[in-house]
CSV table of C-alpha atoms and ligand atoms in Angstrom, one decimal:
chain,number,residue,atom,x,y,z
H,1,UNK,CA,39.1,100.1,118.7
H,2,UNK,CA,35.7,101.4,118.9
H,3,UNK,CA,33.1,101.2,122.5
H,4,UNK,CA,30.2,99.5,122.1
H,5,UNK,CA,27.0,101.2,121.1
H,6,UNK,CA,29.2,103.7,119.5
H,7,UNK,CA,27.4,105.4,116.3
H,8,UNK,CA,29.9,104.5,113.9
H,9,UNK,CA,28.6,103.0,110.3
H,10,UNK,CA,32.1,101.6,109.8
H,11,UNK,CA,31.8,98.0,110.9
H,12,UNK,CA,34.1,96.1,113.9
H,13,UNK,CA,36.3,93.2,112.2
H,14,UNK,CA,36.4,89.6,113.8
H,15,UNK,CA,39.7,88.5,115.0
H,16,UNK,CA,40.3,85.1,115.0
H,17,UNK,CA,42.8,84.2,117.7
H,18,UNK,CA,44.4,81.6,118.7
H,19,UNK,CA,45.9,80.3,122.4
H,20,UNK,CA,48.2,78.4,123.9
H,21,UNK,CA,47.5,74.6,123.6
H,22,UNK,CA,49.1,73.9,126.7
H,23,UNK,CA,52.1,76.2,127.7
H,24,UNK,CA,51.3,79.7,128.4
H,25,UNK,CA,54.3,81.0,127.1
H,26,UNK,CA,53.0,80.6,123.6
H,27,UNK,CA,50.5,83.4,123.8
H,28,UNK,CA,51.8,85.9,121.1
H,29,UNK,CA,52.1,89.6,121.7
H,30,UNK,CA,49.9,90.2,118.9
H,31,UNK,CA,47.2,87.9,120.7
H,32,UNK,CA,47.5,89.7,124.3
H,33,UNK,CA,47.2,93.0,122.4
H,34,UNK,CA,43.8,92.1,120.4
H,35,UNK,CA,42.0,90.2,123.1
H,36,UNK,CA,43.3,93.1,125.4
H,37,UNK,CA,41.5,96.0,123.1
H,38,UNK,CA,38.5,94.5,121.3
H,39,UNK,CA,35.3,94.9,122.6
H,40,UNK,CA,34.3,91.4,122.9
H,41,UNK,CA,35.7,88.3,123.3
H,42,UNK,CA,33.7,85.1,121.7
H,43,UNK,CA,34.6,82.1,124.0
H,44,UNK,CA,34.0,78.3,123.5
H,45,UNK,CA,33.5,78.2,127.4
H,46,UNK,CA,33.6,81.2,129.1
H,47,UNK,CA,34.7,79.8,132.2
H,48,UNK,CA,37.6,77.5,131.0
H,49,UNK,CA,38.6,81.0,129.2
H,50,UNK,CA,38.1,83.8,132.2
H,51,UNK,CA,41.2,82.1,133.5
H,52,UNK,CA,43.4,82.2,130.6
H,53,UNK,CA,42.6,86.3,130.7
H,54,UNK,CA,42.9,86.7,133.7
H,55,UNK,CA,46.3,85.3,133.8
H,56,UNK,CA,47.6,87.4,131.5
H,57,UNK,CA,45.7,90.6,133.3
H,58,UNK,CA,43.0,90.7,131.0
H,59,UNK,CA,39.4,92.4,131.4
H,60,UNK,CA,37.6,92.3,128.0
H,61,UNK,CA,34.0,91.1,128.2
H,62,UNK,CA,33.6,87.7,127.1
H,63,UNK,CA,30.7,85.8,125.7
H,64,UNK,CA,29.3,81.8,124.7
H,65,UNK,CA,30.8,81.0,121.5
H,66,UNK,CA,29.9,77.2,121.4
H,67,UNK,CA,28.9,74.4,118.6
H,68,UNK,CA,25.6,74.0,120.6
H,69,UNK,CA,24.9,78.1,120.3
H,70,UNK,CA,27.2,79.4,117.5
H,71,UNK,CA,24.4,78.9,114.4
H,72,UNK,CA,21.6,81.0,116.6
H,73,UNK,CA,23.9,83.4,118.3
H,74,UNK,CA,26.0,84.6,115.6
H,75,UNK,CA,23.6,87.5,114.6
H,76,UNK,CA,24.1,88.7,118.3
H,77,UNK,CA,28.7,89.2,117.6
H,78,UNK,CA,27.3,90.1,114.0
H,79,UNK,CA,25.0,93.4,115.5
H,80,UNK,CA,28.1,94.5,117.8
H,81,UNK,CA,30.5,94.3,114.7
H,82,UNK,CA,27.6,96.5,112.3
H,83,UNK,CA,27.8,98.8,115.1
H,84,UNK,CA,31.5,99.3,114.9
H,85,UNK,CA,32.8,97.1,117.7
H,86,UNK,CA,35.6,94.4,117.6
H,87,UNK,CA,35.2,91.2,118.7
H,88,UNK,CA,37.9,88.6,119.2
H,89,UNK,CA,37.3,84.8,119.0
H,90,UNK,CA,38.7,82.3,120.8
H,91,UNK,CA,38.3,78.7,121.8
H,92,UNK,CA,40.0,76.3,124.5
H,93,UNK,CA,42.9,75.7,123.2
H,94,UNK,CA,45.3,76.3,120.1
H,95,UNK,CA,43.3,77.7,116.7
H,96,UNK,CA,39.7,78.6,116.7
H,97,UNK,CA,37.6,76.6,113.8
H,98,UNK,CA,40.2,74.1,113.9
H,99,UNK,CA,38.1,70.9,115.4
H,100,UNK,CA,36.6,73.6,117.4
H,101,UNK,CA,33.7,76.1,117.4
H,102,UNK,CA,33.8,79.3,115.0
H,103,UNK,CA,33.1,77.8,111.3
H,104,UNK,CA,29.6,79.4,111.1
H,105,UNK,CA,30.0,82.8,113.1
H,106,UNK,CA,33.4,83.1,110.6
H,107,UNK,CA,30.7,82.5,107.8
H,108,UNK,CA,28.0,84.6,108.5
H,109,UNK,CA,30.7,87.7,109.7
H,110,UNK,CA,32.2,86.9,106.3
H,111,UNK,CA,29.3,87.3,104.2
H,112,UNK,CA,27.8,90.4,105.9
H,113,UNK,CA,30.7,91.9,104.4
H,114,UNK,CA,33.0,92.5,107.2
H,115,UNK,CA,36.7,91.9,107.7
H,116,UNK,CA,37.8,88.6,109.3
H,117,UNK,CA,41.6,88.8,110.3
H,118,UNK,CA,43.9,85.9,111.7
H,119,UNK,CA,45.5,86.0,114.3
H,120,UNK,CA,48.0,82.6,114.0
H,121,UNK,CA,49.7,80.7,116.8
H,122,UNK,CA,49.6,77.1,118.2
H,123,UNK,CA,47.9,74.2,116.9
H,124,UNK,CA,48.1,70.8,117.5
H,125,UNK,CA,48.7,69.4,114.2
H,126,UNK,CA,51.2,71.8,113.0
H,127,UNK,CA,53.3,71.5,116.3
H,128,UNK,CA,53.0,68.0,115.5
H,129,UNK,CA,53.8,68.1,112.1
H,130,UNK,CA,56.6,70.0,112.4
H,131,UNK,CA,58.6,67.9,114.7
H,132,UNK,CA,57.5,64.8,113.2
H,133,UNK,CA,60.4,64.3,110.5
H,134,UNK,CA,57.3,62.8,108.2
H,135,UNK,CA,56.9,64.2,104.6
H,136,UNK,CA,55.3,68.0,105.6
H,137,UNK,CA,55.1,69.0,101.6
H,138,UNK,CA,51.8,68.0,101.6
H,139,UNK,CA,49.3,66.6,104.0
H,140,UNK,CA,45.8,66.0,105.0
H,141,UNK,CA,44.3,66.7,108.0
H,142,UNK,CA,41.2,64.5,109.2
H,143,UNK,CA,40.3,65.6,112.5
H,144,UNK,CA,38.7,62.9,114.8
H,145,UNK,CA,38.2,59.6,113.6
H,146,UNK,CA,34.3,58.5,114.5
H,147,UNK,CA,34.2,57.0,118.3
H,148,UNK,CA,32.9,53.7,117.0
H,149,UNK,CA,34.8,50.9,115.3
H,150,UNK,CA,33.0,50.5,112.2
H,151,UNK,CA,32.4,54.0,111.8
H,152,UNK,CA,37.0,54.4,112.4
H,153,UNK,CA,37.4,51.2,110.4
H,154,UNK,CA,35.4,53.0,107.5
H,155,UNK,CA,37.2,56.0,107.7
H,156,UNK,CA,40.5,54.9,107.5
H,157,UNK,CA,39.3,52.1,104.6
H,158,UNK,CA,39.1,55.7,102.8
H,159,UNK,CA,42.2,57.1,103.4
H,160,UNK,CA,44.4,54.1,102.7
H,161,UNK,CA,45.8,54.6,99.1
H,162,UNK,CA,45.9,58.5,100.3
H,163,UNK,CA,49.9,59.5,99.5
H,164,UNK,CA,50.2,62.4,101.4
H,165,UNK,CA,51.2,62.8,105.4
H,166,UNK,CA,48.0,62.2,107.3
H,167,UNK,CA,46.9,63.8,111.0
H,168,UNK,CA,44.6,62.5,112.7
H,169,UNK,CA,43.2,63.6,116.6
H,170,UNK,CA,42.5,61.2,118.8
H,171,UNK,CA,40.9,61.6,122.6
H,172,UNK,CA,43.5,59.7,125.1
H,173,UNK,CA,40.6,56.7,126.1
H,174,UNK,CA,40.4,56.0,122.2
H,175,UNK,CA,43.9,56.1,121.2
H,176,UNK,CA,45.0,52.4,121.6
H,177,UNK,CA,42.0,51.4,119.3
H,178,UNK,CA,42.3,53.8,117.0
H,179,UNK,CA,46.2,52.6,116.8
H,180,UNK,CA,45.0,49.5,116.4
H,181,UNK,CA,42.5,49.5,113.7
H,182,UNK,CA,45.4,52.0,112.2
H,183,UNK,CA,47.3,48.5,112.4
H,184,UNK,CA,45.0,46.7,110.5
H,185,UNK,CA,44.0,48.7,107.8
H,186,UNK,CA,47.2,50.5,106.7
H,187,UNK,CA,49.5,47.8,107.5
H,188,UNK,CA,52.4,46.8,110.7
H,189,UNK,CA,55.2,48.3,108.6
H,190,UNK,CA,53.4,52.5,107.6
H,191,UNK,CA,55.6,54.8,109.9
H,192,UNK,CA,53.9,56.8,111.9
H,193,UNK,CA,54.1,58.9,115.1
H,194,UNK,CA,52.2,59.7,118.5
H,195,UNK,CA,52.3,63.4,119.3
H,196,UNK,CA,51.2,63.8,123.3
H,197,UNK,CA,50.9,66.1,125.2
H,198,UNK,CA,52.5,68.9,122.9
H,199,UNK,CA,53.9,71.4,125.0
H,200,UNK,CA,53.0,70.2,128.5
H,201,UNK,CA,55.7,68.8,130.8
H,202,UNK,CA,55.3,65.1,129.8
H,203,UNK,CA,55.3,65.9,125.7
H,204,UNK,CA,56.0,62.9,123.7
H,205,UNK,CA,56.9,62.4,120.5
H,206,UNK,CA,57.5,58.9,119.4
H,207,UNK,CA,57.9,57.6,115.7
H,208,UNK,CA,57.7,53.8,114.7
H,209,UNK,CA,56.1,52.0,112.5
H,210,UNK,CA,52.6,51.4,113.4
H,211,UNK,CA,52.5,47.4,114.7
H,212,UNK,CA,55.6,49.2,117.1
H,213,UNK,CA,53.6,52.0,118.1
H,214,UNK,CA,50.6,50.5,119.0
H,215,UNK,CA,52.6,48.1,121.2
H,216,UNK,CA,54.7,50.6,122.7
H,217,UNK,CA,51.3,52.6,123.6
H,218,UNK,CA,49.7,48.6,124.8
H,219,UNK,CA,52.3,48.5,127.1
H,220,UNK,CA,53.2,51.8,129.0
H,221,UNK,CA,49.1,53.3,130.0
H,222,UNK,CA,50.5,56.6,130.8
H,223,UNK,CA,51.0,56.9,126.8
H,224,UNK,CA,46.9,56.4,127.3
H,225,UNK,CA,46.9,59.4,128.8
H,226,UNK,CA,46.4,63.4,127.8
H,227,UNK,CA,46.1,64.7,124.6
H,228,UNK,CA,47.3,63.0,121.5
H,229,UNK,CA,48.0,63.4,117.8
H,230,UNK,CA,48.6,61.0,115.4
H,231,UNK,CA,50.5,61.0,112.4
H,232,UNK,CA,50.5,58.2,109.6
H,233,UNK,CA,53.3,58.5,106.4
H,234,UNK,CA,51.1,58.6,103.3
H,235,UNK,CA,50.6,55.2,101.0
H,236,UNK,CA,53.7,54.8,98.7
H,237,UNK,CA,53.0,52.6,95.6
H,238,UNK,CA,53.4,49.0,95.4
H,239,UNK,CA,57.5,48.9,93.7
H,240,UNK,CA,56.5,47.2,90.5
H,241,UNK,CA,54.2,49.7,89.8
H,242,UNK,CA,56.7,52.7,90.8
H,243,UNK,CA,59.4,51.3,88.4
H,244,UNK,CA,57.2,51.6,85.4
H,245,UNK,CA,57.9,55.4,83.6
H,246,UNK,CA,54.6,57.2,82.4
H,247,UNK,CA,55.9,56.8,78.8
H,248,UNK,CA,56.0,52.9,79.3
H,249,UNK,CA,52.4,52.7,81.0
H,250,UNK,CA,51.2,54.7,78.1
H,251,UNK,CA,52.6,52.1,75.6
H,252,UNK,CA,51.3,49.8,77.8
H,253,UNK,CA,47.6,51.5,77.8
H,254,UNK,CA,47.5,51.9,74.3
H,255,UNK,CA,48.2,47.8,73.7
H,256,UNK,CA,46.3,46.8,76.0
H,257,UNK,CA,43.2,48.6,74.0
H,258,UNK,CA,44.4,46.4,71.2
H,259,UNK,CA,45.0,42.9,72.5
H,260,UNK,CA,44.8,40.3,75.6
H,261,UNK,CA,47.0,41.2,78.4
H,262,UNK,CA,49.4,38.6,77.9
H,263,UNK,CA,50.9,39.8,74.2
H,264,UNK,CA,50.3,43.4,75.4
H,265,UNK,CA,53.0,43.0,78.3
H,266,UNK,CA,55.1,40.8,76.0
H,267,UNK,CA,54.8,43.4,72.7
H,268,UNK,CA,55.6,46.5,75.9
H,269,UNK,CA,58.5,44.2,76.8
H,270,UNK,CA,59.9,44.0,73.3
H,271,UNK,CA,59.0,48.3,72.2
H,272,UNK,CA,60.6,49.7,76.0
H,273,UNK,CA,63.2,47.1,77.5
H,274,UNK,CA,61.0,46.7,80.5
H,275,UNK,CA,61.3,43.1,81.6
H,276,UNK,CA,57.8,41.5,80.8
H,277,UNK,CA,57.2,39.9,83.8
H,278,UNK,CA,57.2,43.4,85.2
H,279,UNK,CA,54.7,44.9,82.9
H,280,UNK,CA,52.3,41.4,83.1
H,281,UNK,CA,52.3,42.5,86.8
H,282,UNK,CA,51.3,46.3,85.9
H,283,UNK,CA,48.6,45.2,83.5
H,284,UNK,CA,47.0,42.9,85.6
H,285,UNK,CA,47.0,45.5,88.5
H,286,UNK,CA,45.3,47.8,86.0
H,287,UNK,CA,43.1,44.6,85.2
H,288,UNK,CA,41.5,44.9,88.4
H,289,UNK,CA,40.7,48.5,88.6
Q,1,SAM,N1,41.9,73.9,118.0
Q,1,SAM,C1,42.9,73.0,118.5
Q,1,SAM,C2,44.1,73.1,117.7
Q,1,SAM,O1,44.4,74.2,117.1
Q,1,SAM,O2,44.9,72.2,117.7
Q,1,SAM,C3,42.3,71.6,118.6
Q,1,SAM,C4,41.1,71.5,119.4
Q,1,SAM,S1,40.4,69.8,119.5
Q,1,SAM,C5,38.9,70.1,120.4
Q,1,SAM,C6,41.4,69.1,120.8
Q,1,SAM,C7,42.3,68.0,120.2
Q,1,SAM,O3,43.5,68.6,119.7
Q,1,SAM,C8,42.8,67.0,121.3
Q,1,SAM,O4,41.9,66.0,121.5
Q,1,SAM,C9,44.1,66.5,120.6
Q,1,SAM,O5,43.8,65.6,119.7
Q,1,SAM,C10,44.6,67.8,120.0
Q,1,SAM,N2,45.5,68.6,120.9
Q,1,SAM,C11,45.1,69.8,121.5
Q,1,SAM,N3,46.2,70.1,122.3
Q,1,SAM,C12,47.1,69.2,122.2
Q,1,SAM,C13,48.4,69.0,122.8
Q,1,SAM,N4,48.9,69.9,123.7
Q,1,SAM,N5,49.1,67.9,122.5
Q,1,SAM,C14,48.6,67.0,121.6
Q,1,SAM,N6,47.4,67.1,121.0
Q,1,SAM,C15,46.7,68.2,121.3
């Protein structure tokens, strides 16, 4: 890898690394050997980061790589990179960009043209996620929930017909609430799970449904404690409307263009086999769409 200053017109490429998010032994070798030979290391916080490097022997330069300073001081990892050098970036803790700093230096690298490489290893809601025995086929991840209630309540309001896994972070002080208004909105009975501490000597992972979760995290504080993910099944759809084939809603769609609801459901009934009172129950859900 090139030395800064160096006259080379081949540019540096950005490495995106990632760290451990709480046991040390996750560092990769691939990670030790980039952040040991690139030029320059772009930090969150330098200081949290001088003593991840330095455990692991480490010299490479760092520099502030910070949502406050990241917009303005991208051109400055942007000129070392044009002039050939390699810069890693890091953040705290587990993936860079990932609810952390790195989204617009990433841009800006990106559209000057120069390579951007991965370098993969822990993060929070993929640990989680892959322990959590919930469906992992699909899933959405929604970062922090906003610190105020109406603001959370909103949020979730959005994401409550959402089928798919969903992953939420949550800061230790907030998680109770959060669970909580999780409760309310998605109803008592939605598994879910409480990821804590991933890692770390007291890692928990604990899966209930959510009026059994929030109650088990109401009673014991030290589960009000550390760092927390939370995982919420995705919505399933209501039976009636599950036991209904495509072929028969279309039937059903195509009457119900025709004629009141009522001889629709009965005329479906008569054309499929589908008990009626089933189908009166499908087009009046549509009814209300
Ligand atoms: N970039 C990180 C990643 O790849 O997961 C996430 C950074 S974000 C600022 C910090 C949040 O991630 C924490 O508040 C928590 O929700 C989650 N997190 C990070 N480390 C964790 C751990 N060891 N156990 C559980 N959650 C963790």
């Amino acid at each position: 890898m090139t030395a800064s200053g160096a006259s080379n017109s081949t540019p540096g490429t950005l490495y995106v690394v990632a760290t451990p998010i709480g046991n040390l032994d996750d560092m990769s070798a691939r990670a030790l050997k980039v952040l040991g030979e690139v030029a320059l290391i772009a930090a969150e916080d330098t200081r949290h980061s001088i003593r991840l490097l330095q455990h692991f022997g480490i010299g490479t330069p760092l520099a502030a790589c910070h949502e406050h300073n990241e917009r303005d001081e991208g051109g400055r990892f942007l000129t070392r990179l044009l002039a050939g050098d390699d810069v890693a970036l890091i953040s705290d803790a587990g993936t860079p960009l990932i609810s952390d700093p790195g989204y617009h230096l990433v841009r800006q690298v990106r559209a000057a043209g120069i390579a951007v490489v991965p370098v993969p290893g822990p993060c929070a809601l993929i640990a989680a996620l892959s322990a959590a025995g919930l469906p992992s086929d699909r899933f959405i991840f929604e970062g922090f929930l906003p610190a105020k209630a109406v603001g959370r309540r909103a949020r979730l309001e959005q994401v409550r017909e959402e089928p798919r896994t969903l992953i939420f972070y949550e800061a230790p002080h907030r998680i109770l609430e959060c669970l909580q208004d999780m409760e309310a909105v998605f109803g008592g009975e939605r598994p879910a799970l409480l990821a804590r501490e991933l890692t770390k000597t007291f890692e928990t992972l604990k899966g209930l449904p959510l009026s059994e979760l929030r109650a088990f995290v109401e009673n014991d504080s030290n589960q009000q404690r550390g760092e927390c993910v939370v995982l919420v099944s995705g919505w399933v759809a209501p039976e009636a409307e599950d036991a209904v084939s495509a072929e028969v809603t279309r039937i059903l769609d195509l009457l119900l263009a025709e004629m009141p609801l009522k001889r629709a459901a009965a005329l479906a009934a008569e054309i499929t086999g589908v008990r009626k009172n089933l189908l009166y129950q499908v087009a009046l859900e549509k009814q209300k769409i």
